[in-house]
Short mmCIF file of N, CA, C and O in Angstrom, two decimals:
data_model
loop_
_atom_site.label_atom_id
_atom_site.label_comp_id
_atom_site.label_asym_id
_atom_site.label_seq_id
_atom_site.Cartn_x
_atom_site.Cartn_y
_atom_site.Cartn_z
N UNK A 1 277.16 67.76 199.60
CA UNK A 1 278.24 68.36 200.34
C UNK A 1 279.14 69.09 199.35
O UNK A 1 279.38 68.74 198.19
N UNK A 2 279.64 70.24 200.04
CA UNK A 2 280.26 71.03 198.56
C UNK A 2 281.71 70.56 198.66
O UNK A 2 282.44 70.78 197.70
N UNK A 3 282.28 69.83 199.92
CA UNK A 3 283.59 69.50 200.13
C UNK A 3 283.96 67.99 199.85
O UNK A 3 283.41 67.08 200.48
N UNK A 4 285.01 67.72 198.78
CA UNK A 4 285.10 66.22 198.27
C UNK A 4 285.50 65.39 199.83
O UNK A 4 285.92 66.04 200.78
N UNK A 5 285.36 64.38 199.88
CA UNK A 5 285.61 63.58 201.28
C UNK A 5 287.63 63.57 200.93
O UNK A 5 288.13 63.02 199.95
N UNK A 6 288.24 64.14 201.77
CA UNK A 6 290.13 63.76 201.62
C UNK A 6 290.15 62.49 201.53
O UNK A 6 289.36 61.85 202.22
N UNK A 7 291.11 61.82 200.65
CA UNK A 7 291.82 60.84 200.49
C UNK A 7 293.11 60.66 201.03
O UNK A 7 293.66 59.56 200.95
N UNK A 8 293.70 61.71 201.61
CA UNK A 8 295.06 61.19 201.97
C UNK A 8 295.47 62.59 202.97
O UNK A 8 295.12 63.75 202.72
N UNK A 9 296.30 62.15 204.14
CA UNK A 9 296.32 63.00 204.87
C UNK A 9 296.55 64.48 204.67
O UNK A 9 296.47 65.27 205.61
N UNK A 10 296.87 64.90 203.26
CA UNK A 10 297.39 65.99 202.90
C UNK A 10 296.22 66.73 202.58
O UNK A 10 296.09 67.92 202.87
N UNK A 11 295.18 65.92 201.86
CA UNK A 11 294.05 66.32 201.70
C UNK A 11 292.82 67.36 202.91
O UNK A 11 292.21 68.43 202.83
N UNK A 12 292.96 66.45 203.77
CA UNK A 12 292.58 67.00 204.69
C UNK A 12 293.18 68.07 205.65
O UNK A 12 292.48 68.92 206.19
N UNK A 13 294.58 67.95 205.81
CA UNK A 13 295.19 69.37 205.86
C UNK A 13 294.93 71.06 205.11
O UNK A 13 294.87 72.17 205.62
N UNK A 14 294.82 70.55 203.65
CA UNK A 14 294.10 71.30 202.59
C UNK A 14 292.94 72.07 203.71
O UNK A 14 292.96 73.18 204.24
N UNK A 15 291.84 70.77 203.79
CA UNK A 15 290.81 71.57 204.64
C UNK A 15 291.18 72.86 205.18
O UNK A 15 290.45 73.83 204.97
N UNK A 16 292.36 72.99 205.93
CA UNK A 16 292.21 74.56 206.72
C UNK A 16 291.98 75.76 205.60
O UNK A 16 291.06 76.49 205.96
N UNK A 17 292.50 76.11 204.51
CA UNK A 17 292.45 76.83 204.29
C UNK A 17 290.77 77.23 203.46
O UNK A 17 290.57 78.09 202.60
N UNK A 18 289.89 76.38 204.00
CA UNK A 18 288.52 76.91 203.47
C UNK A 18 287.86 77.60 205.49
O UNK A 18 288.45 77.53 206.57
N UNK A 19 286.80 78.05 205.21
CA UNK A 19 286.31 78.67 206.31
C UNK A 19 285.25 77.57 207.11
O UNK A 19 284.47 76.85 206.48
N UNK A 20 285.36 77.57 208.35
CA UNK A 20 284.67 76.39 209.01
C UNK A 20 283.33 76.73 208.75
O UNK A 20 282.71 77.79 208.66
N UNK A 21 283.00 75.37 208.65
CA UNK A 21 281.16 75.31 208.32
C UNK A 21 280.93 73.79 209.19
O UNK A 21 281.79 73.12 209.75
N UNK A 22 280.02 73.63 209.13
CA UNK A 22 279.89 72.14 209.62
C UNK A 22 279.84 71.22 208.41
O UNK A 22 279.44 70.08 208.61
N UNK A 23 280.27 71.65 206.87
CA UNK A 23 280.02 70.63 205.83
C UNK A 23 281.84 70.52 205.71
O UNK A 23 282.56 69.72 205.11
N UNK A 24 282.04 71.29 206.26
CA UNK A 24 283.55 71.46 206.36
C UNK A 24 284.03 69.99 207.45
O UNK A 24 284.64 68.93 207.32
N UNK A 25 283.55 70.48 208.14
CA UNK A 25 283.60 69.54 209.84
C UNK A 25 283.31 68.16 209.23
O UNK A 25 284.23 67.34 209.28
N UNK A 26 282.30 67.86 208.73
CA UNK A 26 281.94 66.48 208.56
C UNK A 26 282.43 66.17 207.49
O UNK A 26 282.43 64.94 207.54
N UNK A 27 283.07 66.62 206.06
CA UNK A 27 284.13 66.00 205.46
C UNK A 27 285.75 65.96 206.01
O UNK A 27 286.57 65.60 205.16
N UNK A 28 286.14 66.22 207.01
CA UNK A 28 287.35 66.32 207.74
C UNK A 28 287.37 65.50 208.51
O UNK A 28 288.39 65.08 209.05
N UNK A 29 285.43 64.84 208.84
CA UNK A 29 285.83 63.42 210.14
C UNK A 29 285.85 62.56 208.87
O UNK A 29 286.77 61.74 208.83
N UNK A 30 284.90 62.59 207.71
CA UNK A 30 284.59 61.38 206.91
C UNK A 30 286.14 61.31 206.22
O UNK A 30 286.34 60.32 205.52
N UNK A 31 287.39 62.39 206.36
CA UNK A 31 288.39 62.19 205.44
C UNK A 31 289.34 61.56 206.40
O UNK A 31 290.24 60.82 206.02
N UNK A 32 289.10 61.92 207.79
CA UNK A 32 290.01 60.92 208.98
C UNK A 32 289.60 59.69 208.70
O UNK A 32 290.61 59.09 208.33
N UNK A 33 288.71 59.00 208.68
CA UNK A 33 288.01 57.65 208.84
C UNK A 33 288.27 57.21 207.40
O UNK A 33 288.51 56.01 207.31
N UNK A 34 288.28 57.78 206.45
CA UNK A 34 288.74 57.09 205.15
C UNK A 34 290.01 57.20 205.09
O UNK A 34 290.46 56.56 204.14
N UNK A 35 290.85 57.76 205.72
CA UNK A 35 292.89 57.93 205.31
C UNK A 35 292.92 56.44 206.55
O UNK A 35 293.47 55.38 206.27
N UNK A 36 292.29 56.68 207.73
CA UNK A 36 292.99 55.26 209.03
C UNK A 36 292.36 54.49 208.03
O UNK A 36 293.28 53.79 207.63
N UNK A 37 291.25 54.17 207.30
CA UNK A 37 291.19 52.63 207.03
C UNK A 37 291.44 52.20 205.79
O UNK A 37 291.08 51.12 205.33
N UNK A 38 292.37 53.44 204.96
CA UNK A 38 293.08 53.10 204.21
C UNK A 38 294.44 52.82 204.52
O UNK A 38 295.00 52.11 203.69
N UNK A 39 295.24 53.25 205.65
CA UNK A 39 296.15 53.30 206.19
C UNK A 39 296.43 51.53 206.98
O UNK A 39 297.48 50.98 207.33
N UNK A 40 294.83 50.99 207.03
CA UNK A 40 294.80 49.44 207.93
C UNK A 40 294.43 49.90 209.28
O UNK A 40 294.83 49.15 210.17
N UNK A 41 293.79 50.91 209.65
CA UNK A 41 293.94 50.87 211.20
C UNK A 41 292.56 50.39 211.27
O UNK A 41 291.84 50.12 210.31
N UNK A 42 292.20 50.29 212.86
CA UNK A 42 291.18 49.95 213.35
C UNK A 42 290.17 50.56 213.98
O UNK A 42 291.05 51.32 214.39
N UNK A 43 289.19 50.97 214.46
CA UNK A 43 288.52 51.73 214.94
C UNK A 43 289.08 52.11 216.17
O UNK A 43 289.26 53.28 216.48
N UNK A 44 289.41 51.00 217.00
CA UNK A 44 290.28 50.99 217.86
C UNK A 44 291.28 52.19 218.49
O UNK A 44 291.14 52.90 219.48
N UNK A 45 292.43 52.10 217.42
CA UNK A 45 293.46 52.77 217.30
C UNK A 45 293.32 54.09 216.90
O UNK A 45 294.15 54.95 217.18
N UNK A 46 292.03 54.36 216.09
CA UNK A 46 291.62 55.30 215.66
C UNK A 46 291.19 56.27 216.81
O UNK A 46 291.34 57.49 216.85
N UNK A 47 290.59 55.40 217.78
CA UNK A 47 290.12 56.42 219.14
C UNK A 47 291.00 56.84 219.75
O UNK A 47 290.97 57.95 220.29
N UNK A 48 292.26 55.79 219.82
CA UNK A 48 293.02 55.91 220.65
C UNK A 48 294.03 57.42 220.59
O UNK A 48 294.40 58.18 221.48
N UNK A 49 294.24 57.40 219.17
CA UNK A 49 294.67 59.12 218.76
C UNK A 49 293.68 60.08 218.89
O UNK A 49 294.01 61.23 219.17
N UNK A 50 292.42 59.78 218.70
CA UNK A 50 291.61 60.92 219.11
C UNK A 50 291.46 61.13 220.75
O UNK A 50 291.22 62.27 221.14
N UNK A 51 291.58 60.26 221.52
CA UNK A 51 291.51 60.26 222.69
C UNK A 51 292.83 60.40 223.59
O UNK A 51 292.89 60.35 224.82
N UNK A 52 294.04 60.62 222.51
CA UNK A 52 295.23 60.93 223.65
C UNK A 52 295.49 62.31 223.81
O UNK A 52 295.32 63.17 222.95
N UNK A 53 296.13 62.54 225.53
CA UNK A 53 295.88 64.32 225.29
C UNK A 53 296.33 65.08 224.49
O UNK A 53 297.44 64.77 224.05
N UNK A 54 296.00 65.73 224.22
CA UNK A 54 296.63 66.94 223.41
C UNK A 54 296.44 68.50 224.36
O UNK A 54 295.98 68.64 225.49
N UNK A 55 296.97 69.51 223.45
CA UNK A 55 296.61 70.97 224.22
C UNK A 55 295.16 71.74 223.60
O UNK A 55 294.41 72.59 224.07
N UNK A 56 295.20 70.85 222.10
CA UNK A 56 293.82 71.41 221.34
C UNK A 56 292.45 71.34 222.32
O UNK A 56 291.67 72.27 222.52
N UNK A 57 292.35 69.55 223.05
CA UNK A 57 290.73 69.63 222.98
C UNK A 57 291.01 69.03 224.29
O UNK A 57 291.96 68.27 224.45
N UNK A 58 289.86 69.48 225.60
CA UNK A 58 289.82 68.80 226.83
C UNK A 58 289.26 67.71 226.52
O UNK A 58 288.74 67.38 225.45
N UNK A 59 289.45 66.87 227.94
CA UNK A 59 289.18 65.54 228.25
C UNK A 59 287.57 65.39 227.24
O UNK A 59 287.51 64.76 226.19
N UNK A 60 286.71 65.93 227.70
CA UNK A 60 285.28 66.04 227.81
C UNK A 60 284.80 66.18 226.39
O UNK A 60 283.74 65.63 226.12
N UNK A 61 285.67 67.09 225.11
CA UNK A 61 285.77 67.25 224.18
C UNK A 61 286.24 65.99 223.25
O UNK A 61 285.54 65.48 222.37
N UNK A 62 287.32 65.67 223.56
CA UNK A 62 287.82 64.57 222.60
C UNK A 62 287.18 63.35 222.85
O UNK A 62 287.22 62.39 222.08
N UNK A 63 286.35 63.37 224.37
CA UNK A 63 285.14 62.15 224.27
C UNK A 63 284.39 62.32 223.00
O UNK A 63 284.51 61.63 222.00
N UNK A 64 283.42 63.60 223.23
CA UNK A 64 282.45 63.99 222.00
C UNK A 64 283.21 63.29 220.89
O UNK A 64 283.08 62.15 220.43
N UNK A 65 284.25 64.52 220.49
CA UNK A 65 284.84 63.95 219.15
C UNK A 65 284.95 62.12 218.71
O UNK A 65 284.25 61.60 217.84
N UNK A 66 285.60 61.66 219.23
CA UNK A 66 285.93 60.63 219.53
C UNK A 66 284.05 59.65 219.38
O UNK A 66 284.12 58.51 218.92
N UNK A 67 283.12 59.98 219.63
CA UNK A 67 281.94 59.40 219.71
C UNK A 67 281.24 59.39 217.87
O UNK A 67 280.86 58.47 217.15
N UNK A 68 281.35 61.09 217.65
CA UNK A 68 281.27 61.13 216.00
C UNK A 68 282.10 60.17 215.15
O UNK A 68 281.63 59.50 214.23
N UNK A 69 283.97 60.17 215.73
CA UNK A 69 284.03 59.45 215.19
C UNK A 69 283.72 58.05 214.33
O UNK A 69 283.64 57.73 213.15
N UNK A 70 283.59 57.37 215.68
CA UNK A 70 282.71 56.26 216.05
C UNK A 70 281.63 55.83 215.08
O UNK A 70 281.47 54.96 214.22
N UNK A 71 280.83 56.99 215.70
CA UNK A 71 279.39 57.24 214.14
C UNK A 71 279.80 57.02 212.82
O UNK A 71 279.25 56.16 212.14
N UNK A 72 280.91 57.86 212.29
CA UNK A 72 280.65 58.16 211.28
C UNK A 72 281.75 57.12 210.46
O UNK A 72 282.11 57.28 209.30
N UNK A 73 282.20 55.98 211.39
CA UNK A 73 283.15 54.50 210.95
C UNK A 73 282.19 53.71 210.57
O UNK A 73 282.18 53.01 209.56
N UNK A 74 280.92 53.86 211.80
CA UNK A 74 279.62 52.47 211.23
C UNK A 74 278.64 53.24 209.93
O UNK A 74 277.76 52.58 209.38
N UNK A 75 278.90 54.53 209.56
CA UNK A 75 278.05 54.83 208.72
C UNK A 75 278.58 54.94 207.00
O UNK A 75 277.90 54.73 206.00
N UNK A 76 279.89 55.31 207.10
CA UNK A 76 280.57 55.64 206.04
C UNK A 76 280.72 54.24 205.01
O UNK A 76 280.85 53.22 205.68
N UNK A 77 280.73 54.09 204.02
CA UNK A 77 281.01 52.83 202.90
C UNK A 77 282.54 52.39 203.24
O UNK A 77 283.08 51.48 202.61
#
């Protein structure tokens, strides 16, 4: 992956200013899932912000999202 995984929420903010790729995409979920469970959260709680509304992503969307998440909590070290 050419993108380091973020360590801290700022990190992953950083992310915007490179151009979307999907190696982009999947160090931005693996840098969410490493800042909440450095932060102490739970998988849980973790959905629970991905899954509250926002104006960004419909219902149907932040399921998806919210499912990678998921994935990529039981896969990550």
């Amino acid at each position: 992956m050419n993108y380091p995984i973020p360590a801290n929420p700022q990190e992953v903010v950083a992310l915007r200013q490179n151009p979307v790729s999907e190696e982009l995409i999947a160090a931005a979920i693996a840098g969410v899932v490493k800042v909440a469970r450095s932060k102490g959260q739970s998988l849980e709680e973790l959905m629970a912000e991905v899954l509250a509304d926002d104006a960004l992503l419909d219902v149907q969307q932040r399921r998806w999202l919210s499912e990678i998440i998921a994935a990529a909590w039981e896969k990550l070290p």
